[in-house]
Short mmCIF file of C-alpha atoms and ligand atoms in Angstrom, two decimals:
data_model
loop_
_atom_site.label_atom_id
_atom_site.label_comp_id
_atom_site.label_asym_id
_atom_site.label_seq_id
_atom_site.Cartn_x
_atom_site.Cartn_y
_atom_site.Cartn_z
CA MET O 32 -14.44 0.42 -69.55
CA ASN O 33 -16.94 1.13 -71.76
CA ASP O 34 -19.27 -1.24 -70.99
CA ILE O 35 -19.44 0.54 -66.53
CA ILE O 36 -19.32 3.71 -68.07
CA ASN O 37 -22.39 3.00 -70.37
CA ARG O 38 -24.30 1.65 -67.37
CA PHE O 39 -24.42 5.30 -66.70
CA LYS O 40 -26.71 8.63 -67.72
CA ILE O 41 -23.82 9.72 -69.15
CA GLN O 42 -24.16 13.09 -71.68
CA ALA O 43 -21.95 11.98 -74.37
CA LYS O 44 -19.73 9.66 -76.15
CA PRO O 45 -16.26 9.07 -73.68
CA VAL O 46 -12.93 9.45 -75.47
CA SER O 47 -11.21 8.28 -72.59
CA CYS O 48 -10.73 6.79 -69.05
CA GLU O 49 -7.79 7.29 -67.51
CA ARG O 50 -6.04 6.38 -63.93
CA TYR O 51 -6.98 9.79 -61.41
CA GLY O 52 -5.50 11.08 -58.18
CA ASN O 53 -3.68 9.81 -55.87
CA GLY O 54 -6.24 7.88 -52.97
CA HIS O 55 -4.96 4.77 -51.35
CA ILE O 56 -8.10 3.68 -51.29
CA ASN O 57 -10.39 3.88 -54.36
CA GLU O 58 -9.40 3.23 -57.62
CA THR O 59 -10.04 6.75 -59.43
CA TYR O 60 -10.61 7.02 -63.11
CA LEU O 61 -10.92 10.05 -64.92
CA VAL O 62 -13.68 10.02 -67.51
CA VAL O 63 -13.67 12.67 -70.75
CA CYS O 64 -16.47 12.91 -73.31
CA GLU O 65 -16.17 14.03 -76.90
CA ASN O 66 -18.34 17.47 -75.37
CA GLY O 67 -15.19 17.97 -72.91
CA LYS O 68 -17.94 16.98 -69.85
CA ARG O 69 -15.69 15.14 -67.35
CA TYR O 70 -16.63 13.00 -64.58
CA ILE O 71 -14.76 10.68 -61.67
CA LEU O 72 -15.60 7.63 -62.09
CA GLN O 73 -14.77 5.55 -58.64
CA LYS O 74 -14.34 0.68 -58.38
CA ILE O 75 -15.10 1.27 -54.65
CA ASN O 76 -12.78 -0.88 -52.77
CA ASN O 77 -14.94 -3.39 -51.23
CA ARG O 78 -12.23 -5.34 -49.45
CA VAL O 79 -11.70 -2.16 -47.42
CA PHE O 80 -15.62 -1.04 -47.68
CA ARG O 81 -17.71 -4.46 -46.84
CA ASN O 82 -20.99 -3.09 -46.43
CA VAL O 83 -21.50 -1.34 -50.56
CA ALA O 84 -24.71 -0.75 -50.07
CA GLY O 85 -24.97 0.50 -47.10
CA LEU O 86 -22.15 2.86 -48.28
CA MET O 87 -23.79 4.18 -51.13
CA ALA O 88 -26.97 4.98 -48.41
CA ASN O 89 -24.62 7.31 -46.76
CA ILE O 90 -23.39 9.00 -49.52
CA VAL O 91 -26.71 9.38 -50.86
CA ALA O 92 -28.34 10.10 -47.84
CA VAL O 93 -25.66 13.07 -47.08
CA THR O 94 -24.86 14.66 -50.56
CA GLU O 95 -28.79 14.89 -50.42
CA TYR O 96 -28.46 16.91 -47.13
CA LEU O 97 -25.69 18.98 -48.44
CA GLY O 98 -27.03 19.82 -51.35
CA LYS O 99 -30.66 21.06 -49.64
CA LEU O 100 -28.68 23.14 -47.09
CA ASP O 101 -26.32 25.15 -50.21
CA PRO O 102 -27.79 24.21 -53.79
CA ASP O 103 -24.41 24.82 -55.80
CA PRO O 104 -24.12 22.32 -57.93
CA ARG O 105 -19.99 22.75 -57.69
CA HIS O 106 -20.51 22.65 -53.89
CA THR O 107 -21.43 18.68 -53.47
CA LEU O 108 -20.54 16.24 -54.46
CA HIS O 109 -22.95 15.01 -57.14
CA LEU O 110 -23.27 11.05 -57.80
CA VAL O 111 -24.89 10.22 -61.48
CA GLU O 112 -27.09 7.63 -61.54
CA THR O 113 -27.48 4.36 -63.88
CA VAL O 114 -29.19 4.23 -67.13
CA ASP O 115 -31.84 1.97 -64.53
CA GLY O 116 -31.91 4.82 -62.02
CA ALA O 117 -29.49 3.34 -58.97
CA LYS O 118 -26.84 4.88 -57.54
CA TYR O 119 -24.67 2.40 -58.42
CA THR O 120 -23.58 -0.92 -60.23
CA GLY O 121 -21.55 -3.69 -60.36
CA ASP O 122 -21.17 -7.30 -58.62
CA ASP O 123 -18.71 -9.50 -56.92
CA SER O 124 -17.29 -9.91 -60.16
CA ILE O 125 -16.68 -7.19 -61.68
CA GLY O 126 -16.16 -4.87 -58.69
CA TYR O 127 -19.25 -2.15 -57.37
CA TRP O 128 -19.10 1.02 -59.30
CA ARG O 129 -19.83 4.85 -59.12
CA LEU O 130 -19.94 7.48 -61.16
CA TYR O 131 -19.68 11.15 -60.07
CA ASP O 132 -20.11 14.56 -61.41
CA PHE O 133 -16.08 15.39 -61.63
CA VAL O 134 -15.51 19.53 -59.96
CA GLU O 135 -14.96 21.47 -62.46
CA ASP O 136 -12.45 24.91 -62.10
CA SER O 137 -11.40 23.36 -59.23
CA ILE O 138 -7.87 22.21 -57.16
CA CYS O 139 -7.05 19.91 -55.46
CA LEU O 140 -3.33 20.01 -53.37
CA GLU O 141 -1.24 16.94 -52.26
CA LYS O 142 0.83 19.59 -50.77
CA VAL O 143 -0.13 22.32 -49.20
CA GLU O 144 1.24 25.40 -51.35
CA SER O 145 -0.19 28.68 -49.34
CA SER O 146 -1.00 29.36 -45.76
CA GLU O 147 -3.74 31.10 -47.16
CA ASP O 148 -4.53 27.51 -49.08
CA PHE O 149 -4.21 25.55 -45.93
CA TYR O 150 -6.78 27.55 -44.56
CA GLN O 151 -9.42 27.22 -46.83
CA SER O 152 -9.25 23.81 -46.51
CA ALA O 153 -10.13 24.44 -42.30
CA VAL O 154 -12.85 26.45 -43.18
CA ALA O 155 -14.41 23.97 -45.82
CA PHE O 156 -13.94 20.79 -43.46
CA GLY O 157 -15.14 23.11 -40.12
CA MET O 158 -17.91 24.12 -42.11
CA PHE O 159 -18.61 20.20 -43.38
CA GLN O 160 -19.06 19.19 -39.32
CA LYS O 161 -21.37 22.21 -38.68
CA GLN O 162 -23.09 21.27 -41.81
CA LEU O 163 -23.49 17.54 -40.86
CA SER O 164 -24.63 19.18 -36.88
CA GLY O 165 -28.50 18.43 -37.59
CA PHE O 166 -28.01 15.18 -39.99
CA PRO O 167 -29.06 11.64 -38.61
CA ALA O 168 -26.56 10.51 -37.06
CA ASP O 169 -27.92 7.13 -36.54
CA THR O 170 -29.44 6.70 -40.37
CA LEU O 171 -25.75 6.53 -41.17
CA VAL O 172 -24.34 2.94 -41.46
CA GLU O 173 -20.63 2.23 -39.70
CA THR O 174 -18.90 1.82 -42.97
CA ILE O 175 -15.90 0.86 -41.22
CA PRO O 176 -16.57 -0.33 -37.58
CA ASN O 177 -14.60 0.60 -34.84
CA PHE O 178 -11.86 2.96 -37.64
CA HIS O 179 -10.84 5.49 -35.27
CA ASN O 180 -10.79 3.26 -32.83
CA THR O 181 -7.75 3.71 -30.79
CA ILE O 182 -7.62 1.35 -28.61
CA ASP O 183 -8.50 -1.07 -31.55
CA ARG O 184 -6.22 -0.06 -33.86
CA VAL O 185 -3.26 -1.22 -31.29
CA ARG O 186 -5.07 -4.14 -31.02
CA GLN O 187 -4.70 -4.81 -34.35
CA LEU O 188 -1.38 -4.22 -34.41
CA ASN O 189 -0.14 -6.43 -31.77
CA GLU O 190 -2.35 -9.01 -33.89
CA ALA O 191 -0.37 -7.68 -37.08
CA ILE O 192 3.07 -8.19 -34.55
CA ALA O 193 1.73 -11.75 -33.57
CA ASP O 194 0.57 -12.73 -36.79
CA ASN O 195 3.95 -12.06 -38.29
CA LYS O 196 2.14 -12.94 -41.32
CA ALA O 197 5.08 -11.38 -44.20
CA GLY O 198 8.00 -12.35 -42.16
CA ARG O 199 8.67 -8.53 -41.38
CA LYS O 200 8.97 -8.67 -37.72
CA ASP O 201 11.94 -9.05 -36.93
CA GLU O 202 12.99 -5.56 -39.19
CA VAL O 203 10.87 -3.41 -37.25
CA GLY O 204 11.75 -3.75 -33.81
CA PRO O 205 12.27 0.41 -32.83
CA GLU O 206 9.11 0.83 -34.61
CA ILE O 207 7.16 -1.87 -32.85
CA GLU O 208 8.70 -0.43 -29.97
CA PHE O 209 8.13 3.26 -30.26
CA ALA O 210 4.61 2.09 -30.93
CA LEU O 211 3.71 -0.16 -28.04
CA ALA O 212 5.15 2.99 -25.59
CA ARG O 213 2.27 5.10 -26.62
CA ALA O 214 -0.27 2.66 -26.64
CA GLU O 215 -1.78 3.54 -22.98
CA GLU O 216 -2.00 7.33 -23.70
CA ALA O 217 -3.98 5.85 -27.71
CA GLY O 218 -6.76 5.52 -25.77
CA CYS O 219 -7.45 8.41 -23.51
CA MET O 220 -9.95 10.16 -26.12
CA VAL O 221 -12.00 6.59 -26.63
CA ARG O 222 -12.14 7.11 -23.04
CA MET O 223 -13.60 10.22 -22.59
CA LEU O 224 -15.85 9.32 -25.21
CA GLU O 225 -17.16 6.60 -23.28
CA LYS O 226 -17.39 8.34 -20.39
CA GLY O 227 -19.40 10.99 -21.84
CA GLU O 228 -16.93 13.36 -21.78
CA LEU O 229 -16.20 14.18 -25.65
CA PRO O 230 -19.52 14.30 -27.57
CA LEU O 231 -19.93 11.47 -30.86
CA ARG O 232 -20.65 13.98 -33.91
CA VAL O 233 -21.02 13.25 -37.65
CA THR O 234 -17.82 13.34 -39.19
CA HIS O 235 -15.73 13.41 -41.91
CA ASN O 236 -13.05 10.81 -40.71
CA ASP O 237 -10.09 11.32 -43.92
CA THR O 238 -9.42 14.59 -43.57
CA LYS O 239 -7.16 15.23 -45.86
CA LEU O 240 -6.24 17.96 -48.14
CA ASN O 241 -6.38 16.38 -51.10
CA ASN O 242 -10.45 15.03 -49.57
CA VAL O 243 -11.25 19.11 -50.76
CA MET O 244 -11.49 21.45 -53.23
CA LEU O 245 -10.77 24.65 -53.70
CA ASP O 246 -11.88 27.00 -56.72
CA ASN O 247 -8.97 27.41 -58.86
CA VAL O 248 -9.71 31.27 -59.17
CA THR O 249 -10.46 32.61 -55.77
CA ARG O 250 -8.78 29.68 -53.66
CA LYS O 251 -11.67 29.23 -51.74
CA PRO O 252 -14.04 26.39 -50.23
CA LEU O 253 -15.76 24.57 -52.96
CA CYS O 254 -16.82 20.64 -51.97
CA VAL O 255 -15.74 18.05 -49.05
CA ILE O 256 -15.18 14.81 -51.61
CA ASP O 257 -14.25 11.30 -50.62
CA LEU O 258 -17.58 10.38 -48.40
CA ASP O 259 -17.12 7.33 -47.99
CA THR O 260 -16.26 7.47 -44.21
CA VAL O 261 -18.40 9.71 -43.15
CA MET O 262 -19.91 8.62 -39.38
CA PRO O 263 -20.35 9.71 -36.03
CA GLY O 264 -17.20 10.22 -34.76
CA LEU O 265 -14.53 13.06 -32.80
CA ALA O 266 -14.52 16.33 -34.16
CA ALA O 267 -11.08 16.37 -32.30
CA ASN O 268 -10.52 13.94 -35.46
CA ASP O 269 -11.18 16.01 -38.44
CA PHE O 270 -8.42 18.22 -36.88
CA GLY O 271 -6.18 15.47 -36.14
CA ASP O 272 -6.08 13.75 -39.68
CA SER O 273 -6.10 17.59 -41.16
CA ILE O 274 -2.72 19.07 -39.29
CA ARG O 275 -1.63 14.91 -39.84
CA PHE O 276 -0.77 15.52 -44.09
CA GLY O 277 -1.55 19.49 -44.45
CA ALA O 278 0.60 20.49 -41.23
CA SER O 279 3.68 18.14 -42.29
CA THR O 280 6.54 19.48 -43.91
CA ALA O 281 7.28 17.14 -46.57
CA ALA O 282 5.21 13.93 -48.00
CA GLU O 283 3.71 11.11 -46.02
CA ASP O 284 6.71 9.00 -47.85
CA GLU O 285 9.30 11.31 -47.32
CA LYS O 286 12.98 8.91 -46.89
CA ASP O 287 13.98 11.83 -45.54
CA LEU O 288 13.09 12.04 -42.55
CA GLY O 289 15.98 15.30 -41.64
CA LYS O 290 13.05 16.95 -43.59
CA VAL O 291 9.93 15.42 -41.79
CA GLU O 292 8.23 18.33 -38.80
CA MET O 293 4.91 19.56 -38.28
CA SER O 294 5.21 22.77 -39.27
CA LEU O 295 3.44 25.07 -35.51
CA ASP O 296 2.43 27.53 -38.48
CA LEU O 297 0.75 25.79 -40.38
CA PHE O 298 -0.79 24.20 -36.77
CA GLU O 299 -1.77 27.55 -36.04
CA VAL O 300 -3.33 28.34 -39.30
CA TYR O 301 -5.59 25.41 -39.90
CA ALA O 302 -6.78 25.88 -35.83
CA LYS O 303 -7.64 29.59 -36.87
CA GLY O 304 -9.64 28.21 -40.26
CA PHE O 305 -11.64 25.20 -38.78
CA ILE O 306 -12.25 27.14 -35.07
CA SER O 307 -13.25 29.81 -37.03
CA ALA O 308 -15.95 27.71 -39.04
CA CYS O 309 -17.30 25.57 -36.01
CA GLY O 310 -15.61 26.75 -33.17
CA ASP O 311 -18.79 27.74 -31.79
CA SER O 312 -20.83 24.40 -32.37
CA LEU O 313 -17.19 22.66 -29.98
CA THR O 314 -17.68 22.01 -26.61
CA ASP O 315 -14.91 23.35 -23.83
CA ASN O 316 -13.73 19.36 -24.03
CA GLU O 317 -13.71 19.61 -26.97
CA ILE O 318 -11.39 22.71 -28.14
CA ARG O 319 -9.38 21.61 -25.55
CA THR O 320 -8.40 18.10 -27.27
CA LEU O 321 -7.86 19.76 -30.41
CA PRO O 322 -4.44 18.71 -30.13
CA MET O 323 -4.47 15.06 -29.36
CA GLY O 324 -6.25 15.19 -31.92
CA ALA O 325 -3.94 15.81 -33.97
CA LYS O 326 -0.90 13.49 -31.83
CA LEU O 327 -3.57 10.51 -31.93
CA MET O 328 -4.22 10.30 -35.54
CA THR O 329 -0.46 10.21 -36.56
CA TYR O 330 -0.11 8.19 -34.32
CA GLU O 331 -2.81 6.04 -35.11
CA CYS O 332 -1.75 5.96 -38.99
CA GLY O 333 1.30 5.09 -38.14
CA ILE O 334 0.17 1.79 -36.57
CA ARG O 335 -2.02 1.69 -39.62
CA PHE O 336 0.72 1.98 -42.16
CA LEU O 337 3.18 -0.27 -39.98
CA ALA O 338 0.14 -2.73 -39.49
CA ASP O 339 0.00 -3.65 -43.28
CA TYR O 340 3.83 -3.28 -43.45
CA LEU O 341 3.29 -6.40 -41.70
CA ASN O 342 0.67 -8.00 -42.98
CA GLY O 343 1.84 -8.47 -46.43
CA ASP O 344 0.57 -4.61 -47.82
CA VAL O 345 -2.93 -5.91 -47.89
CA TYR O 346 -5.03 -2.02 -47.32
CA PHE O 347 -3.27 0.50 -48.99
CA SER O 348 -2.28 0.73 -52.32
CA THR O 349 1.63 0.99 -52.83
CA HIS O 350 3.31 2.13 -55.33
CA TYR O 351 7.24 0.34 -54.11
CA PRO O 352 8.27 -2.16 -51.46
CA GLY O 353 8.80 -1.38 -48.24
CA GLN O 354 6.20 2.35 -49.03
CA ASN O 355 3.80 1.49 -45.85
CA LEU O 356 6.77 1.24 -43.53
CA ASP O 357 8.15 4.70 -44.80
CA ARG O 358 4.97 5.63 -44.27
CA ALA O 359 5.07 4.91 -41.17
CA HIS O 360 8.58 6.24 -40.41
CA THR O 361 7.42 9.58 -40.78
CA GLN O 362 3.84 9.62 -39.29
CA PHE O 363 6.03 8.68 -35.91
CA LYS O 364 9.07 11.14 -37.06
CA LEU O 365 5.21 14.33 -36.79
CA VAL O 366 4.53 12.42 -33.42
CA ALA O 367 8.12 12.84 -31.76
CA ASP O 368 8.29 16.47 -33.17
CA MET O 369 4.34 17.08 -31.40
CA GLU O 370 5.64 15.58 -28.46
CA SER O 371 8.56 18.38 -28.39
CA LYS O 372 5.78 21.18 -29.52
CA TRP O 373 3.62 19.87 -27.50
CA ASP O 374 2.88 23.15 -24.86
CA ALA O 375 3.63 25.03 -28.21
CA MET O 376 0.63 23.66 -29.42
CA SER O 377 -2.23 23.55 -26.30
CA ALA O 378 -1.21 27.21 -26.01
CA ILE O 379 -2.13 28.36 -29.72
CA VAL O 380 -5.47 26.35 -29.58
CA LYS O 381 -6.23 28.69 -26.23
CA LYS O 382 -5.59 31.79 -27.50
CA ILE O 383 -7.63 31.10 -30.31
CA ALA O 384 -10.57 29.44 -28.69
CA GLU O 385 -10.32 32.54 -26.43
CA ARG O 386 -10.97 35.12 -29.04
P1 ADP M 239 -9.93 7.69 -52.64
O1 ADP M 239 -10.72 7.11 -51.18
O2 ADP M 239 -9.05 6.78 -53.26
O3 ADP M 239 -9.33 8.42 -51.37
P2 ADP M 239 -11.03 9.95 -53.33
O4 ADP M 239 -12.65 10.10 -53.80
O5 ADP M 239 -10.57 10.99 -52.49
O6 ADP M 239 -10.90 8.50 -53.92
O7 ADP M 239 -10.42 10.37 -55.23
C1 ADP M 239 -9.42 10.91 -55.26
C2 ADP M 239 -8.70 11.31 -56.23
O8 ADP M 239 -9.73 11.69 -56.94
C3 ADP M 239 -9.13 12.89 -54.71
O9 ADP M 239 -7.85 13.71 -54.32
C4 ADP M 239 -9.56 14.04 -55.95
O10 ADP M 239 -8.37 14.52 -57.06
C5 ADP M 239 -10.11 13.38 -57.41
N1 ADP M 239 -11.30 13.74 -57.07
C6 ADP M 239 -12.43 12.88 -56.50
N2 ADP M 239 -13.85 12.78 -56.67
C7 ADP M 239 -13.41 13.93 -57.60
C8 ADP M 239 -14.83 14.61 -58.08
N3 ADP M 239 -15.65 14.58 -58.27
N4 ADP M 239 -13.78 15.61 -59.13
C9 ADP M 239 -12.96 16.36 -59.13
N5 ADP M 239 -11.76 15.34 -58.65
C10 ADP M 239 -12.44 14.67 -57.45
C1 GN1 M 240 -6.51 6.62 -46.69
O1 GN1 M 240 -8.28 7.61 -49.32
P1 GN1 M 240 -7.90 8.14 -48.76
O2 GN1 M 240 -6.65 7.99 -49.55
O3 GN1 M 240 -8.11 9.29 -48.78
C2 GN1 M 240 -7.46 5.76 -45.64
C3 GN1 M 240 -7.61 7.37 -44.46
C4 GN1 M 240 -5.71 7.67 -44.43
C5 GN1 M 240 -5.01 7.87 -45.33
C6 GN1 M 240 -3.58 8.04 -45.18
C7 GN1 M 240 -10.54 4.57 -45.83
O4 GN1 M 240 -7.56 7.69 -46.93
O5 GN1 M 240 -7.88 5.98 -43.54
O6 GN1 M 240 -5.41 8.42 -43.10
O7 GN1 M 240 -5.65 6.59 -46.72
N1 GN1 M 240 -9.12 5.63 -45.46
C8 GN1 M 240 -9.51 4.76 -45.03
O8 GN1 M 240 -2.79 9.10 -46.41
O9 GN1 M 240 -8.90 3.73 -45.08
MG1 MG M 241 -9.02 10.48 -50.61
#
């Protein structure tokens, strides 16, 4: 690993480099130097992100743009250059690597610890979206084509069912039935986009709680991280993906589904934070579809986990056999719970937006 680290302009001799964090996509390492300076080293998953040069160009452009709007170094991710002045290094044999300054004196949560933290994460993602409203969207590479195209996600599930690569199809009859029963509704926001009823914005597209850093003393927003999927998208999807993960009362891979619910209190808290940070720039249709964003991002994630299980766990990192199926179960439980709380979710958003 030292060979890779030494390709970057680091401040001091590295003394340790260990796996870090709970991301499902990249390989992340914490590098500590002898003077205490810390970095985040990442091996970019180039099976998921096929166009590494395009991905890195997006991140360079977005971080430079955000850095000009807000020069505080802890408020934007900062890439460390290589000794040759490049923003990343590597090739197909050793993989592609980048180095970020560690965002110090911060916390990154895997689970909501207090509603105030969740509120602040909503403010962070809402502000992020608002800050990028002036960014030229057409200069961004689509790092994963059709990432939140729910119609295409259903097609991918059907393909995984038909291919049955891992021979697991017969085990998951009820899960497939649950998913396909909602396949028509799944396309509703894509169809609104096509009809011009929803605008495309520059969005983050992966607004999990562990993709935002809060200050460890004030617990106010510091920095939005994991910028690999910043590309044109729907505001409601950024809102929705945060609800999927953060408003759940249990972990994404909880086996006891009795513990898994979408907390209406946390839904309300997040909606308040998000709408306070960017609501004034959202259209009526965007506000109205926020609950649908929550349901569809949860459904989409569920069918992605299920398809990956059928494909033999080739996309998301897993730590034990069956983890993708456990993840699909929690997502489907959350979808069903949102269906039973639908009127309340819509009423909450309406009430907040009217203020
Ligand atoms: P993945 O795409 O695999 O989710 P992330 O970029 O989200 O990768 O990184 C994984 C984890 O590493 C994050 O959830 C966070 O805990 C930590 N992390 C990433 N970048 C930084 C950073 N610059 N400073 C501090 N922690 C970071
Ligand atoms: C992945 O990279 P990470 O762990 O923040 C995935 C998201 C899923 C999420 C499910 C590029 O996010 O789309 O919602 O797992 N990222 C990518 O936890 O596919
Ligand atoms: Mg992440």
